[in-house]
Amino acid sequence: MKLLNVDSVSGAKDKLSHYFADLSLDHEEIDTCASLGRVAAADIISPVPLPEFQRATVDGYALHAKDTFGVSDSLPVFLELIGKVEMGEVTQLTVSSEQAVYVPTGGMIPKGADAMVMLEYVEQMDTGTIAVHRPSAPGENVIMRGEDLKEGTCIIKKGRRIKPSDIGALAGAGIARIKVFEKIRVAVISTGDEIVDPFGSVPLGKIRDINTYALANMVTEAGGIVTFKGVLADDFQGLKDQLLSLLPDNHILIISGGSSVGQKDVTAQVIDSLGPPGVFVHGVAVKPGKPTIIGRAGDTALFGLPGHPVSAIIIFKIFIETLMNQMTCHKGRENISLMAIADANIHAAPGKETYQPVLIEKEDGHNLAKPIHGKSGAISLMTRADGYVRIEQNKEGIKKGEIVQVTLL
Amino acid sequence: MKLLNVDSVSGAKDKLSHYFADLSLDHEEIDTCASLGRVAAADIISPVPLPEFQRATVDGYALHAKDTFGVSDSLPVFLELIGKVEMGEVTQLTVSSEQAVYVPTGGMIPKGADAMVMLEYVEQMDTGTIAVHRPSAPGENVIMRGEDLKEGTCIIKKGRRIKPSDIGALAGAGIARIKVFEKIRVAVISTGDEIVDPFGSVPLGKIRDINTYALANMVTEAGGIVTFKGVLADDFQGLKDQLLSLLPDNHILIISGGSSVGQKDVTAQVIDSLGPPGVFVHGVAVKPGKPTIIGRAGDTALFGLPGHPVSAIIIFKIFIETLMNQMTCHKGRENISLMAIADANIHAAPGKETYQPVLIEKEDGHNLAKPIHGKSGAISLMTRADGYVRIEQNKEGIKKGEIVQVTLL
């Protein structure tokens, strides 16, 4: 076994990005309608301008804006009403100066007109004449061809996770199918002779498997697909055989547990036995989560996570979600975190980057971050937490009243 | 048709909560493993304490804490090593004063012992004796029976949307199935003679349907199920027949479009024709989204949304998501919003509650909220927005540099 030093979190992230830089995902073309939450594998360009023709954004009259300059209630302008645009129909009308045409919201603006005046500022004098009581500026109440999206503009950037409004925009541009990254395939394993299936009978001394269930659902939430989920004994050969059979079909294998000294060695030794480069992070200066292992075999990333649920969940957020985002070129919502005011002093672990679970409460329109304490084996800590606060490795801690950034869980 | 005044947003929300107070959802029992994102229909109580026995949180020796008081590297205490606990096994050992037992992480603490001292602070002198170099306090490195969750404690409160760590906690307590609310059934309709299926051929003058696609995916994201999606013409009888056929099987019908004067009337008239109480909100003092209609027929909620995509999306967030949360007793993440600094002045519409789409950028560790402007027909505004800022009805606007709350989209 190689001797490895404990890495800082940023050091481990650098190695992650270096060792997995060439891991790539296949692309697949899917229906736009089925793309919610998927990640775009290429920039998506609009083949058409949006809208495709100049449209009214209000009910009213299309006219020459300059005809209305200076008009008012007491000094209206009279225009010749030459016709009406039917909703959804092409109009052949042309509006000359001192003329107007009725256009409903969404209707096509006839040639010549450069503004719409709203219905409520117009009085119809007779079938062929209107009085306009309000001036309008060129472009007012009109959406120009391509004003929303120009033809050839990028609608969705590569790496974006598709939101509902994105699907609306793709529909608006008539794009029926899009290229997305295949879902990242992940196997989630708990090890430990004491860990048993949670829904069967549990002899005293055994512990129900928590991590497989929490981690598998984190994979799903992060957009991955769980191909295998199970508890394995802490046996070198058994674990090795299982991992070997999972390698070809998975991008990521997560092995949690093995938090006792003997078990920790088995996970690292098995990863090292699968082929180069093996384990390249063995221990991270982070609290909680120090006994974290990261390695690679073939084109598969392997993570050995601590057995304590809180540690496993936080390490997943720090490293595995980061890798999943890296593989899909997705920026994540890392650049969006919640600002809150620390409601109590938060202590940092000396020499370690510290992740403190917090609850968010609102007070006088501000977010308060309340640290939640408990042993890292306590899953109830995570069900109560809204997120966590990160304290850098060399910071002493956070004082009550300081503004902190909360990453939501 | 009844004459109705324009409501304020809070007035309309009060009506929403009043008129729909009795709408209820059925419960269904599902596998815990399949419950991610579902909403708990009842408090979920742990039938067991977690952990079920006193466990070690480190590798080391179980002992009487008081035996170690005052010890140090230069003044260790010698204890009789009486045995070892096997991982996952029940131990029959009892630790008396001046005795110790080896216990691996997660292993059962033998009777009598009240603390663990970590392996690294202990020297094994011979097979029957250890020297302890570090004092430990009672309870140190031990997780007590029920310390994580007491038997009979509520793990998940009614109305909670199930997160990955919740599934972990439920697994930890051995709860295989849980009661959740049935998914809210929603039909999404676009109306307008100009609106056509976005993926077919589009004659000039027609507009591709955006709203159905954006809104249907918002329903999915909010945990509902879309039972019907389609474009209907603006014809009173046709729309009425379609809505009548959708009423029995849906909790919510969303009709968007019909933003021109004539079309708006059709939607309201059709809702009124379906039976009492009919339309009870007809126009809201909000920007964007003024021509919003809310009504009820039988046990179904009906929403008439503006045709402009930005308006439709924001009105969905304000009213429909609120109703969906109300029906599932879910608090939503309304109490968690993002604090940011306004990067520019934001103008409010006089006499209206204003919702301004914003982009979030990070600068010097702070979130900047950059207002994005554009016409409310422009879907690209929403694809660029990370969220929106709400300005109350009687506030003049927001000044650059003010701290604002951003609701994420």
PDB file of C-alpha atoms in Angstrom, chain A residues 32-33 35-36 48-50 52-53 55-59 87-90 102 104-108 119 139-145 147-149 155-156 160 162-177 192-194 198-199 202-211 213-215 217-218 220-221 229 234 259-264 308 313 333-341 360-362 365-367 375 377-387 403 405 408-409, chain B residues 32-33 35-36 48-50 52-53 55-59 87-90 102 104-108 119 139-145 147-149 155-156 160 162-177 192-194 198-199 202-211 213-215 217-218 220-221 229 234 259-264 308 313 333-341 360-362 365-367 375 377-387 403 405 408-409:
ATOM      1  CA  THR A  32     -37.356  18.275 -25.062  1.00  0.00           C
ATOM      2  CA  CYS A  33     -40.535  17.375 -23.172  1.00  0.00           C
ATOM      3  CA  SER A  35     -35.584  16.831 -20.424  1.00  0.00           C
ATOM      4  CA  LEU A  36     -36.455  18.390 -17.041  1.00  0.00           C
ATOM      5  CA  VAL A  48     -35.581  30.898 -35.605  1.00  0.00           C
ATOM      6  CA  PRO A  49     -35.973  34.402 -34.231  1.00  0.00           C
ATOM      7  CA  LEU A  50     -38.435  34.678 -31.341  1.00  0.00           C
ATOM      8  CA  GLU A  52     -40.899  35.338 -35.715  1.00  0.00           C
ATOM      9  CA  PHE A  53     -42.884  38.448 -36.529  1.00  0.00           C
ATOM     10  CA  ARG A  55     -46.289  41.375 -32.354  1.00  0.00           C
ATOM     11  CA  ALA A  56     -48.584  43.498 -30.227  1.00  0.00           C
ATOM     12  CA  THR A  57     -48.182  43.095 -26.468  1.00  0.00           C
ATOM     13  CA  VAL A  58     -51.498  44.827 -25.701  1.00  0.00           C
ATOM     14  CA  ASP A  59     -54.946  45.148 -27.240  1.00  0.00           C
ATOM     15  CA  MET A  87     -55.527  36.868 -34.181  1.00  0.00           C
ATOM     16  CA  GLY A  88     -53.155  34.264 -35.566  1.00  0.00           C
ATOM     17  CA  GLU A  89     -53.502  35.520 -39.110  1.00  0.00           C
ATOM     18  CA  VAL A  90     -51.082  37.211 -41.505  1.00  0.00           C
ATOM     19  CA  TYR A 102     -56.807  47.400 -34.604  1.00  0.00           C
ATOM     20  CA  PRO A 104     -55.246  42.204 -30.452  1.00  0.00           C
ATOM     21  CA  THR A 105     -52.518  41.137 -27.980  1.00  0.00           C
ATOM     22  CA  GLY A 106     -50.193  38.716 -29.756  1.00  0.00           C
ATOM     23  CA  GLY A 107     -51.428  39.790 -33.181  1.00  0.00           C
ATOM     24  CA  MET A 108     -49.133  40.707 -36.065  1.00  0.00           C
ATOM     25  CA  LEU A 119     -57.409  50.401 -26.284  1.00  0.00           C
ATOM     26  CA  GLY A 139     -41.568  50.457 -30.205  1.00  0.00           C
ATOM     27  CA  GLU A 140     -44.051  50.937 -27.372  1.00  0.00           C
ATOM     28  CA  ASN A 141     -46.264  47.880 -26.690  1.00  0.00           C
ATOM     29  CA  VAL A 142     -44.635  46.073 -29.588  1.00  0.00           C
ATOM     30  CA  ILE A 143     -42.276  43.132 -29.402  1.00  0.00           C
ATOM     31  CA  MET A 144     -39.936  43.175 -32.379  1.00  0.00           C
ATOM     32  CA  ARG A 145     -39.021  40.177 -34.514  1.00  0.00           C
ATOM     33  CA  GLU A 147     -36.384  40.774 -29.669  1.00  0.00           C
ATOM     34  CA  ASP A 148     -36.813  37.820 -27.300  1.00  0.00           C
ATOM     35  CA  LEU A 149     -34.258  35.609 -29.045  1.00  0.00           C
ATOM     36  CA  ILE A 155     -30.766  29.508 -25.743  1.00  0.00           C
ATOM     37  CA  ILE A 156     -29.236  26.924 -23.427  1.00  0.00           C
ATOM     38  CA  ARG A 160     -26.993  23.745 -17.906  1.00  0.00           C
ATOM     39  CA  ILE A 162     -32.778  22.071 -17.792  1.00  0.00           C
ATOM     40  CA  LYS A 163     -35.435  24.061 -15.876  1.00  0.00           C
ATOM     41  CA  PRO A 164     -39.168  24.381 -16.658  1.00  0.00           C
ATOM     42  CA  SER A 165     -38.728  27.806 -18.259  1.00  0.00           C
ATOM     43  CA  ASP A 166     -35.929  26.384 -20.456  1.00  0.00           C
ATOM     44  CA  ILE A 167     -38.368  23.803 -21.797  1.00  0.00           C
ATOM     45  CA  GLY A 168     -40.756  26.686 -22.492  1.00  0.00           C
ATOM     46  CA  ALA A 169     -38.042  28.538 -24.413  1.00  0.00           C
ATOM     47  CA  LEU A 170     -37.102  25.415 -26.407  1.00  0.00           C
ATOM     48  CA  ALA A 171     -40.784  24.879 -27.288  1.00  0.00           C
ATOM     49  CA  GLY A 172     -41.013  28.534 -28.301  1.00  0.00           C
ATOM     50  CA  ALA A 173     -38.137  27.986 -30.725  1.00  0.00           C
ATOM     51  CA  GLY A 174     -39.655  24.741 -32.037  1.00  0.00           C
ATOM     52  CA  ILE A 175     -36.777  22.556 -30.818  1.00  0.00           C
ATOM     53  CA  ALA A 176     -38.318  19.111 -30.275  1.00  0.00           C
ATOM     54  CA  ARG A 177     -35.224  17.135 -29.303  1.00  0.00           C
ATOM     55  CA  GLY A 192     -19.365  -3.584   7.635  1.00  0.00           C
ATOM     56  CA  ASP A 193     -20.125  -6.880   9.327  1.00  0.00           C
ATOM     57  CA  GLU A 194     -22.480  -5.020  11.663  1.00  0.00           C
ATOM     58  CA  PRO A 198     -32.840  -2.014   7.369  1.00  0.00           C
ATOM     59  CA  PHE A 199     -36.215  -3.545   6.608  1.00  0.00           C
ATOM     60  CA  VAL A 202     -32.241  -6.838  13.106  1.00  0.00           C
ATOM     61  CA  PRO A 203     -30.435  -8.923  15.750  1.00  0.00           C
ATOM     62  CA  LEU A 204     -29.138  -6.927  18.725  1.00  0.00           C
ATOM     63  CA  GLY A 205     -25.628  -5.668  18.016  1.00  0.00           C
ATOM     64  CA  LYS A 206     -26.356  -5.130  14.303  1.00  0.00           C
ATOM     65  CA  ILE A 207     -27.141  -1.735  12.811  1.00  0.00           C
ATOM     66  CA  ARG A 208     -29.634  -0.897  10.097  1.00  0.00           C
ATOM     67  CA  ASP A 209     -28.071   0.415   6.888  1.00  0.00           C
ATOM     68  CA  ILE A 210     -28.641   4.174   6.675  1.00  0.00           C
ATOM     69  CA  ASN A 211     -25.932   5.318   4.267  1.00  0.00           C
ATOM     70  CA  TYR A 213     -30.393   4.821   1.370  1.00  0.00           C
ATOM     71  CA  ALA A 214     -29.322   8.413   2.010  1.00  0.00           C
ATOM     72  CA  LEU A 215     -26.502   8.311  -0.570  1.00  0.00           C
ATOM     73  CA  ASN A 217     -31.146   9.267  -3.052  1.00  0.00           C
ATOM     74  CA  MET A 218     -28.486  11.984  -3.146  1.00  0.00           C
ATOM     75  CA  THR A 220     -30.818  10.549  -7.781  1.00  0.00           C
ATOM     76  CA  GLU A 221     -31.264  14.146  -6.665  1.00  0.00           C
ATOM     77  CA  LYS A 229     -27.433  -0.715  -3.891  1.00  0.00           C
ATOM     78  CA  ASP A 234     -15.825  -6.516   5.178  1.00  0.00           C
ATOM     79  CA  SER A 259     -14.943   3.282   9.606  1.00  0.00           C
ATOM     80  CA  SER A 260     -13.054   1.091  12.089  1.00  0.00           C
ATOM     81  CA  VAL A 261      -9.302   0.804  11.612  1.00  0.00           C
ATOM     82  CA  GLY A 262      -9.410  -2.707  10.188  1.00  0.00           C
ATOM     83  CA  GLN A 263     -12.271  -1.941   7.814  1.00  0.00           C
ATOM     84  CA  LYS A 264     -10.732   1.283   6.529  1.00  0.00           C
ATOM     85  CA  HIS A 308     -21.042   7.890  10.047  1.00  0.00           C
ATOM     86  CA  ILE A 313     -23.559  12.928   3.450  1.00  0.00           C
ATOM     87  CA  ARG A 333     -25.506  26.143  -7.659  1.00  0.00           C
ATOM     88  CA  GLU A 334     -22.237  26.666  -5.822  1.00  0.00           C
ATOM     89  CA  ASN A 335     -22.176  30.269  -6.887  1.00  0.00           C
ATOM     90  CA  ILE A 336     -25.584  30.657  -5.278  1.00  0.00           C
ATOM     91  CA  SER A 337     -25.506  30.204  -1.556  1.00  0.00           C
ATOM     92  CA  LEU A 338     -27.713  31.571   1.135  1.00  0.00           C
ATOM     93  CA  MET A 339     -26.489  34.507   3.178  1.00  0.00           C
ATOM     94  CA  ALA A 340     -27.414  34.243   6.834  1.00  0.00           C
ATOM     95  CA  ILE A 341     -26.376  35.595  10.194  1.00  0.00           C
ATOM     96  CA  ILE A 360     -32.271  28.391   8.990  1.00  0.00           C
ATOM     97  CA  GLU A 361     -34.789  30.550  10.803  1.00  0.00           C
ATOM     98  CA  LYS A 362     -36.183  33.863   9.715  1.00  0.00           C
ATOM     99  CA  GLY A 365     -36.547  39.561   7.460  1.00  0.00           C
ATOM    100  CA  HIS A 366     -33.080  38.086   7.962  1.00  0.00           C
ATOM    101  CA  ASN A 367     -31.969  34.486   7.804  1.00  0.00           C
ATOM    102  CA  LYS A 375     -22.363  13.205  17.070  1.00  0.00           C
ATOM    103  CA  GLY A 377     -23.181   9.126  13.739  1.00  0.00           C
ATOM    104  CA  ALA A 378     -26.515  10.858  14.350  1.00  0.00           C
ATOM    105  CA  ILE A 379     -28.693  10.904  11.221  1.00  0.00           C
ATOM    106  CA  SER A 380     -31.282  13.072  13.003  1.00  0.00           C
ATOM    107  CA  LEU A 381     -28.758  15.903  12.758  1.00  0.00           C
ATOM    108  CA  MET A 382     -29.134  15.825   8.979  1.00  0.00           C
ATOM    109  CA  THR A 383     -32.912  15.568   8.953  1.00  0.00           C
ATOM    110  CA  ARG A 384     -33.000  18.726  11.080  1.00  0.00           C
ATOM    111  CA  ALA A 385     -30.409  20.629   9.025  1.00  0.00           C
ATOM    112  CA  ASP A 386     -31.370  22.962   6.180  1.00  0.00           C
ATOM    113  CA  GLY A 387     -27.763  23.199   5.061  1.00  0.00           C
ATOM    114  CA  ILE A 403     -22.589  36.858   8.001  1.00  0.00           C
ATOM    115  CA  GLN A 405     -22.894  31.493   3.438  1.00  0.00           C
ATOM    116  CA  LEU A 408     -28.513  24.122   1.200  1.00  0.00           C
ATOM    117  CA  LEU A 409     -28.952  20.390   1.661  1.00  0.00           C
TER     118      LEU A 409
ATOM    119  CA  THR B  32     -39.775   4.453   1.835  1.00  0.00           C
ATOM    120  CA  CYS B  33     -37.247   3.766  -0.944  1.00  0.00           C
ATOM    121  CA  SER B  35     -40.510   8.400  -1.416  1.00  0.00           C
ATOM    122  CA  LEU B  36     -37.929  10.997  -2.511  1.00  0.00           C
ATOM    123  CA  VAL B  48     -37.330   2.056  17.994  1.00  0.00           C
ATOM    124  CA  PRO B  49     -34.631   4.096  19.700  1.00  0.00           C
ATOM    125  CA  LEU B  50     -31.684   4.981  17.452  1.00  0.00           C
ATOM    126  CA  GLU B  52     -30.824   0.573  19.715  1.00  0.00           C
ATOM    127  CA  PHE B  53     -27.824  -0.058  21.935  1.00  0.00           C
ATOM    128  CA  ARG B  55     -22.244   2.141  20.648  1.00  0.00           C
ATOM    129  CA  ALA B  56     -18.631   3.180  20.283  1.00  0.00           C
ATOM    130  CA  THR B  57     -17.973   6.065  17.890  1.00  0.00           C
ATOM    131  CA  VAL B  58     -14.210   5.366  17.746  1.00  0.00           C
ATOM    132  CA  ASP B  59     -11.888   2.369  17.823  1.00  0.00           C
ATOM    133  CA  MET B  87     -18.278  -5.998  15.480  1.00  0.00           C
ATOM    134  CA  GLY B  88     -21.978  -6.617  15.066  1.00  0.00           C
ATOM    135  CA  GLU B  89     -22.131  -9.031  17.973  1.00  0.00           C
ATOM    136  CA  VAL B  90     -23.804  -8.857  21.374  1.00  0.00           C
ATOM    137  CA  TYR B 102     -11.553  -3.368  23.270  1.00  0.00           C
ATOM    138  CA  PRO B 104     -14.325  -1.212  17.391  1.00  0.00           C
ATOM    139  CA  THR B 105     -16.233   1.803  15.979  1.00  0.00           C
ATOM    140  CA  GLY B 106     -19.929   0.948  15.910  1.00  0.00           C
ATOM    141  CA  GLY B 107     -19.474  -1.918  18.336  1.00  0.00           C
ATOM    142  CA  MET B 108     -21.627  -2.462  21.424  1.00  0.00           C
ATOM    143  CA  LEU B 119      -6.773   3.529  20.465  1.00  0.00           C
ATOM    144  CA  GLY B 139     -20.111   9.624  27.647  1.00  0.00           C
ATOM    145  CA  GLU B 140     -17.037  10.473  25.585  1.00  0.00           C
ATOM    146  CA  ASN B 141     -16.828   8.664  22.221  1.00  0.00           C
ATOM    147  CA  VAL B 142     -20.013   6.793  23.047  1.00  0.00           C
ATOM    148  CA  ILE B 143     -23.412   7.235  21.436  1.00  0.00           C
ATOM    149  CA  MET B 144     -26.112   6.344  23.944  1.00  0.00           C
ATOM    150  CA  ARG B 145     -29.162   4.199  23.246  1.00  0.00           C
ATOM    151  CA  GLU B 147     -29.307   9.524  21.653  1.00  0.00           C
ATOM    152  CA  ASP B 148     -29.908  10.021  17.934  1.00  0.00           C
ATOM    153  CA  LEU B 149     -33.665   9.376  18.074  1.00  0.00           C
ATOM    154  CA  ILE B 155     -38.746  11.636  12.664  1.00  0.00           C
ATOM    155  CA  ILE B 156     -40.649  13.312   9.844  1.00  0.00           C
ATOM    156  CA  ARG B 160     -42.458  17.555   4.923  1.00  0.00           C
ATOM    157  CA  ILE B 162     -38.905  13.802   1.821  1.00  0.00           C
ATOM    158  CA  LYS B 163     -35.153  14.446   1.360  1.00  0.00           C
ATOM    159  CA  PRO B 164     -32.350  11.885   0.901  1.00  0.00           C
ATOM    160  CA  SER B 165     -31.265  12.154   4.551  1.00  0.00           C
ATOM    161  CA  ASP B 166     -34.894  11.577   5.636  1.00  0.00           C
ATOM    162  CA  ILE B 167     -34.884   8.285   3.744  1.00  0.00           C
ATOM    163  CA  GLY B 168     -31.653   7.451   5.572  1.00  0.00           C
ATOM    164  CA  ALA B 169     -33.296   8.199   8.921  1.00  0.00           C
ATOM    165  CA  LEU B 170     -36.378   6.135   8.033  1.00  0.00           C
ATOM    166  CA  ALA B 171     -34.134   3.221   7.022  1.00  0.00           C
ATOM    167  CA  GLY B 172     -32.221   3.627  10.281  1.00  0.00           C
ATOM    168  CA  ALA B 173     -35.489   3.232  12.193  1.00  0.00           C
ATOM    169  CA  GLY B 174     -36.545   0.257  10.057  1.00  0.00           C
ATOM    170  CA  ILE B 175     -39.613   1.995   8.598  1.00  0.00           C
ATOM    171  CA  ALA B 176     -40.195   0.304   5.227  1.00  0.00           C
ATOM    172  CA  ARG B 177     -43.368   2.073   4.130  1.00  0.00           C
ATOM    173  CA  GLY B 192     -55.728  31.202 -28.138  1.00  0.00           C
ATOM    174  CA  ASP B 193     -56.483  30.898 -31.842  1.00  0.00           C
ATOM    175  CA  GLU B 194     -52.908  31.986 -32.541  1.00  0.00           C
ATOM    176  CA  PRO B 198     -44.610  24.019 -31.012  1.00  0.00           C
ATOM    177  CA  PHE B 199     -43.116  21.023 -32.755  1.00  0.00           C
ATOM    178  CA  VAL B 202     -45.988  26.958 -37.802  1.00  0.00           C
ATOM    179  CA  PRO B 203     -47.744  29.215 -40.345  1.00  0.00           C
ATOM    180  CA  LEU B 204     -46.697  32.872 -40.184  1.00  0.00           C
ATOM    181  CA  GLY B 205     -48.902  34.754 -37.736  1.00  0.00           C
ATOM    182  CA  LYS B 206     -49.196  31.758 -35.390  1.00  0.00           C
ATOM    183  CA  ILE B 207     -47.154  31.395 -32.213  1.00  0.00           C
ATOM    184  CA  ARG B 208     -45.589  28.251 -30.769  1.00  0.00           C
ATOM    185  CA  ASP B 209     -47.049  27.192 -27.428  1.00  0.00           C
ATOM    186  CA  ILE B 210     -44.561  28.039 -24.655  1.00  0.00           C
ATOM    187  CA  ASN B 211     -46.742  28.160 -21.573  1.00  0.00           C
ATOM    188  CA  TYR B 213     -44.497  23.321 -21.610  1.00  0.00           C
ATOM    189  CA  ALA B 214     -43.106  25.675 -18.963  1.00  0.00           C
ATOM    190  CA  LEU B 215     -46.116  25.295 -16.651  1.00  0.00           C
ATOM    191  CA  ASN B 217     -42.780  21.168 -15.916  1.00  0.00           C
ATOM    192  CA  MET B 218     -43.325  23.553 -13.006  1.00  0.00           C
ATOM    193  CA  THR B 220     -43.775  18.274 -12.078  1.00  0.00           C
ATOM    194  CA  GLU B 221     -41.059  20.128 -10.187  1.00  0.00           C
ATOM    195  CA  LYS B 229     -51.507  19.083 -21.729  1.00  0.00           C
ATOM    196  CA  ASP B 234     -60.852  30.335 -27.783  1.00  0.00           C
ATOM    197  CA  SER B 259     -54.629  37.591 -22.757  1.00  0.00           C
ATOM    198  CA  SER B 260     -56.531  39.743 -25.244  1.00  0.00           C
ATOM    199  CA  VAL B 261     -59.728  41.368 -24.008  1.00  0.00           C
ATOM    200  CA  GLY B 262     -62.070  39.015 -25.848  1.00  0.00           C
ATOM    201  CA  GLN B 263     -60.160  35.902 -24.793  1.00  0.00           C
ATOM    202  CA  LYS B 264     -59.933  36.921 -21.154  1.00  0.00           C
ATOM    203  CA  HIS B 308     -47.256  36.140 -21.516  1.00  0.00           C
ATOM    204  CA  ILE B 313     -44.541  31.585 -14.651  1.00  0.00           C
ATOM    205  CA  ARG B 333     -39.042  26.872   1.177  1.00  0.00           C
ATOM    206  CA  GLU B 334     -40.679  30.265   1.470  1.00  0.00           C
ATOM    207  CA  ASN B 335     -39.020  30.802   4.811  1.00  0.00           C
ATOM    208  CA  ILE B 336     -35.690  30.225   3.088  1.00  0.00           C
ATOM    209  CA  SER B 337     -34.856  32.893   0.593  1.00  0.00           C
ATOM    210  CA  LEU B 338     -31.564  34.151  -0.642  1.00  0.00           C
ATOM    211  CA  MET B 339     -30.217  37.415   0.739  1.00  0.00           C
ATOM    212  CA  ALA B 340     -28.540  39.522  -1.912  1.00  0.00           C
ATOM    213  CA  ILE B 341     -27.536  43.101  -2.554  1.00  0.00           C
ATOM    214  CA  ILE B 360     -27.439  36.301  -9.055  1.00  0.00           C
ATOM    215  CA  GLU B 361     -23.730  37.010  -9.286  1.00  0.00           C
ATOM    216  CA  LYS B 362     -21.151  36.590  -6.599  1.00  0.00           C
ATOM    217  CA  GLY B 365     -18.360  36.724  -1.106  1.00  0.00           C
ATOM    218  CA  HIS B 366     -21.683  38.541  -1.450  1.00  0.00           C
ATOM    219  CA  ASN B 367     -24.609  37.783  -3.711  1.00  0.00           C
ATOM    220  CA  LYS B 375     -41.055  42.541 -22.082  1.00  0.00           C
ATOM    221  CA  GLY B 377     -43.775  38.151 -23.430  1.00  0.00           C
ATOM    222  CA  ALA B 378     -40.054  37.328 -23.518  1.00  0.00           C
ATOM    223  CA  ILE B 379     -39.331  33.799 -22.323  1.00  0.00           C
ATOM    224  CA  SER B 380     -35.569  34.431 -22.546  1.00  0.00           C
ATOM    225  CA  LEU B 381     -36.000  36.675 -19.503  1.00  0.00           C
ATOM    226  CA  MET B 382     -36.914  33.618 -17.462  1.00  0.00           C
ATOM    227  CA  THR B 383     -34.172  31.384 -18.819  1.00  0.00           C
ATOM    228  CA  ARG B 384     -31.665  34.039 -17.730  1.00  0.00           C
ATOM    229  CA  ALA B 385     -33.223  34.625 -14.300  1.00  0.00           C
ATOM    230  CA  ASP B 386     -32.049  32.789 -11.182  1.00  0.00           C
ATOM    231  CA  GLY B 387     -35.040  34.048  -9.218  1.00  0.00           C
ATOM    232  CA  ILE B 403     -30.421  44.041   0.855  1.00  0.00           C
ATOM    233  CA  GLN B 405     -34.606  38.548  -0.561  1.00  0.00           C
ATOM    234  CA  LEU B 408     -35.130  31.082  -6.488  1.00  0.00           C
ATOM    235  CA  LEU B 409     -36.754  29.863  -9.673  1.00  0.00           C
TER     236      LEU B 409
END
